[in-house]
């Protein structure tokens, strides 16, 4: 009897662990145009609302098409011509972890904090990785990240998707809201480039170097004739222009004189 009881308890414990592993899934909530999914590693099928994506699944959108998936408290919208792979969806007593890989295209993500658990959400591409714990942002496969709310920790990309184990890893994000003063190590566990609300960071496609938001701002400075530099916004709006810039340059012309000349003409016989 004791052996049977132990066996039952072992099965129950295993079931609970398995349930915690698969507590997260990605459910399709919106489809527009041509959207396909691959869930078995081989066959593509037309996606429909209610389909569930798990580890290893791929979703692809066609021309003028889009799709939206929901993972726990995160909503991810795929733009047209986008392909994304689900690398990991895992949960334990401390956090919910979602790892996605953007093969190509662009996604918009709104990641909200979950009550009672930490959020560890990552989107990677060959160019960069965006790590968040409660943030709204857009992410392109070329490494461009624009944050609309909160803060993104931007780190290096990886060459391909990595289908990982079903267990959440050991990193636990720190508590607190993600703001401009948040340290990236509290979000991703590493010192990376912070991209806070209203900021953008791109990645050079040749060197792979990530531009900081401050460097992005400096790119918007353009030369003007005779007056150094001013921002594009200044030129478009006509603001922050000094009187010196508004004054027209003085032009010196050579002095001219006027008068009359008397001529006497004598005709011979």
C-alpha positions as MATLAB code, in Angstrom:
seq = 'XXXXXXXXXXXXXXXXXXXXXXXXXXXXXXXXXXXXXXXXXXXXXXXXXXXXXXXXXXXXXXXXXXXXXXXXXXXXXXXXXXXXXXXXXXXXXXXXXXXXXXXXXXXXXXXXXXXXXXXXXXXXXXXXXXXXXXXXXXXXXXXXXXXXXXXXXXXXXXXXXXXXXXXXXXXXXXXXXXXXXXXXXXXXXXXXXXXXXXXXXXXXXXXXXXXXXXXXXXXXXXXXXXXXXXXXXXXXXXXXXXXXXXXXXXXXXXXXXXXXXXXXXXXXX';
ca = [
       0.000    0.000    0.000;
       2.812    2.393    0.861;
       4.491    1.684   -2.474;
       1.259    2.444   -4.314;
       0.832    5.695   -2.371;
       4.384    6.769   -3.181;
       3.817    5.964   -6.849;
       0.640    8.044   -6.944;
       2.374   10.971   -5.252;
       5.256   10.744   -7.703;
       2.875   10.822  -10.661;
       1.030   13.813   -9.194;
       4.307   15.675   -8.613;
       5.400   14.971  -12.162;
       2.044   16.196  -13.452;
       2.371   19.434  -11.500;
       5.866   20.038  -12.843;
       4.691   19.321  -16.375;
       1.735   21.671  -15.909;
       4.022   24.449  -14.731;
       6.255   23.950  -17.738;
       3.361   24.205  -20.180;
       1.470   26.877  -18.263;
       2.439   29.341  -21.013;
       1.356   29.140  -24.608;
       1.020   31.602  -27.474;
      -2.546   31.884  -28.715;
      -3.465   33.555  -32.004;
      -6.124   36.220  -31.390;
      -6.159   38.061  -34.736;
      -5.473   37.127  -38.354;
      -5.624   39.339  -41.427;
      -4.670   38.249  -44.937;
      -2.398   35.277  -45.499;
      -0.993   33.878  -42.245;
       0.510   30.418  -41.880;
       1.887   28.393  -38.979;
       4.198   25.422  -38.694;
       3.779   23.422  -35.502;
       5.294   20.054  -36.414;
       8.561   21.214  -37.961;
       7.479   20.266  -41.474;
       3.952   21.185  -42.592;
       2.623   24.711  -43.097;
      -1.078   25.311  -42.542;
      -3.366   28.315  -42.642;
      -3.531   30.023  -39.252;
      -6.834   30.816  -37.609;
      -7.929   32.573  -34.449;
      -7.614   30.222  -31.481;
      -4.619   28.282  -32.791;
      -1.974   27.648  -30.132;
       1.776   27.967  -30.708;
       4.236   26.173  -28.475;
       7.985   25.712  -28.361;
       9.399   25.292  -31.860;
       6.330   26.655  -33.655;
       6.782   29.188  -36.472;
       4.284   31.821  -37.626;
       4.580   33.668  -40.932;
       2.610   36.572  -42.430;
       2.321   37.394  -46.121;
       2.054   40.622  -48.125;
      -0.470   43.074  -46.629;
      -1.132   40.589  -43.821;
      -0.818   40.618  -40.035;
      -1.401   38.487  -36.964;
      -1.603   38.987  -33.216;
      -0.635   36.452  -30.552;
      -1.081   36.628  -26.795;
       1.414   35.051  -24.385;
       0.308   35.380  -20.781;
       0.282   39.173  -20.223;
       2.087   40.014  -23.495;
       0.470   40.945  -26.801;
       2.643   40.630  -29.907;
       1.553   41.888  -33.335;
       3.350   40.678  -36.447;
       3.512   43.094  -39.375;
       3.318   41.989  -43.010;
       6.141   39.811  -44.392;
       7.219   38.660  -40.933;
       8.353   35.251  -39.746;
       8.818   34.457  -36.061;
       9.866   31.330  -34.161;
       8.795   30.445  -30.614;
      11.998   29.470  -28.798;
      10.764   29.004  -25.249;
       7.569   29.376  -23.219;
       8.183   28.398  -19.622;
       6.927   29.138  -16.152;
       8.009   28.404  -12.608;
       7.137   29.708   -9.167;
       9.248   32.843   -9.711;
       8.704   33.995  -13.281;
       7.101   33.557  -16.681;
       9.664   33.355  -19.483;
       9.017   33.933  -23.194;
      11.767   33.782  -25.824;
      10.903   34.602  -29.436;
      13.127   34.754  -32.509;
      12.360   37.157  -35.355;
      13.632   35.574  -38.563;
      12.563   38.584  -40.633;
      10.089   41.457  -40.564;
       8.823   43.517  -37.637;
       6.772   43.044  -34.476;
       5.115   45.342  -31.947;
       4.936   44.081  -28.386;
       3.026   45.267  -25.337;
       4.343   43.376  -22.317;
       2.577   43.912  -19.011;
       3.701   42.755  -15.580;
       1.999   39.711  -14.090;
       0.763   39.819  -10.528;
       2.663   37.408   -8.308;
       5.372   36.558  -10.852;
       8.287   38.259  -12.605;
       8.186   38.693  -16.391;
      11.198   37.712  -18.505;
      10.363   38.485  -22.149;
      12.880   38.473  -25.007;
      12.742   38.928  -28.771;
      15.942   38.189  -30.697;
      17.122   38.401  -34.295;
      20.437   38.008  -36.081;
      21.110   41.684  -35.357;
      20.088   42.225  -31.710;
      18.045   41.096  -28.696;
      15.380   43.083  -26.861;
      14.802   42.137  -23.207;
      11.892   43.606  -21.224;
       9.934   43.001  -18.041;
       6.977   45.366  -18.664;
       7.333   47.558  -21.752;
       5.775   48.547  -25.080;
       8.123   48.594  -28.076;
       8.663   47.737  -31.734;
      11.417   45.419  -32.902;
      12.693   44.842  -36.444;
      14.853   41.972  -37.626;
      17.506   44.502  -38.699;
      18.029   45.380  -35.022;
      16.005   48.597  -34.865;
      14.227   49.063  -31.535;
      11.816   51.873  -30.692;
      10.398   52.056  -27.169;
       7.009   53.673  -26.596;
       6.675   52.915  -22.886;
       9.066   51.580  -20.252;
      12.593   50.458  -21.113;
      14.214   47.896  -23.423;
      17.603   46.358  -22.666;
      19.280   45.956  -26.083;
      21.953   43.305  -26.459;
      23.667   41.245  -29.162;
      21.723   39.072  -31.583;
      22.293   35.461  -32.585;
      22.552   33.737  -35.940;
      19.505   31.490  -35.625;
      16.648   30.446  -33.377;
      17.560   28.185  -30.474;
      14.792   25.853  -29.355;
      15.479   25.634  -25.641;
      14.485   23.398  -22.736;
      11.017   23.498  -21.238;
      12.307   24.846  -17.935;
      12.708   28.544  -17.156;
      16.336   29.586  -16.672;
      17.794   30.842  -13.395;
      17.744   34.582  -14.099;
      15.159   36.511  -12.090;
      14.425   40.130  -13.141;
      14.449   42.711  -10.365;
      11.221   44.197   -9.027;
      10.111   47.671  -10.040;
       8.821   49.599  -13.016;
      10.965   49.919  -16.126;
      11.839   53.598  -16.555;
      14.630   55.727  -18.005;
      16.619   55.256  -14.774;
      16.309   51.455  -14.682;
      19.584   49.565  -15.026;
      19.616   47.074  -17.876;
      21.084   44.360  -15.642;
      17.850   44.453  -13.645;
      15.945   43.617  -16.844;
      18.261   41.270  -18.760;
      20.973   40.342  -16.280;
      23.662   42.156  -18.294;
      24.914   45.689  -18.858;
      23.481   46.537  -22.267;
      22.163   49.542  -24.177;
      19.091   51.086  -22.496;
      16.366   52.273  -24.878;
      13.731   54.130  -22.875;
      10.351   55.588  -23.849;
      10.557   57.846  -26.902;
      13.985   56.554  -27.933;
      15.267   54.475  -30.865;
      18.383   52.383  -31.366;
      19.530   50.945  -34.714;
      22.193   48.377  -35.601;
      24.774   48.830  -38.347;
      24.256   45.987  -40.795;
      27.943   45.737  -41.718;
      29.713   46.114  -38.378;
      26.907   44.895  -36.116;
      27.496   47.882  -33.808;
      24.442   49.072  -31.896;
      23.860   52.823  -31.843;
      22.841   54.329  -28.515;
      19.795   56.617  -28.449;
      22.181   59.535  -27.905;
      24.062   58.618  -31.074;
      20.746   58.374  -32.904;
      19.967   61.942  -31.811;
      23.299   63.173  -33.141;
      22.469   61.663  -36.539;
      19.627   64.128  -36.770;
      22.081   67.017  -36.767;
      22.706   68.178  -40.335;
      25.047   70.858  -41.763;
      23.619   74.188  -42.902;
      25.226   76.701  -45.206;
      27.440   79.030  -43.222;
      25.856   78.404  -39.841;
      27.235   75.117  -38.461;
      24.500   72.593  -37.645;
      20.872   72.603  -36.599;
      18.391   69.804  -36.118;
      15.924   68.689  -38.744;
      13.117   69.657  -36.389;
      14.556   73.182  -36.131;
      14.674   73.515  -39.901;
      11.136   72.198  -40.322;
       9.572   74.223  -37.530;
      11.740   77.315  -37.718;
      12.548   77.164  -34.002;
      15.735   77.834  -32.029;
      17.201   79.969  -34.785;
      19.466   82.801  -33.620;
      19.186   86.360  -35.049;
      22.554   85.741  -36.685;
      21.083   82.870  -38.650;
      18.038   84.912  -39.674;
      20.015   87.939  -40.858;
      20.750   88.088  -44.583;
      24.449   88.378  -45.496;
      25.724   91.778  -46.614;
      26.876   92.049  -50.229;
      29.491   94.660  -51.288;
      29.238   96.049  -54.810;
      31.909   98.050  -56.672;
      31.417  101.859  -56.609;
      30.037  103.367  -59.818;
      30.284  107.060  -60.940;
      28.050  109.027  -63.270;
      28.607  112.307  -65.259;
      28.593  113.950  -68.739;
      31.251  114.121  -71.437;
      31.435  116.967  -74.024;
      32.683  115.986  -77.464;
      33.642  118.424  -80.286;
      33.703  117.017  -83.812;
      35.309  119.000  -86.714;
      34.543  117.966  -90.279;
      37.092  118.863  -92.977;
      36.232  120.429  -96.417;
];
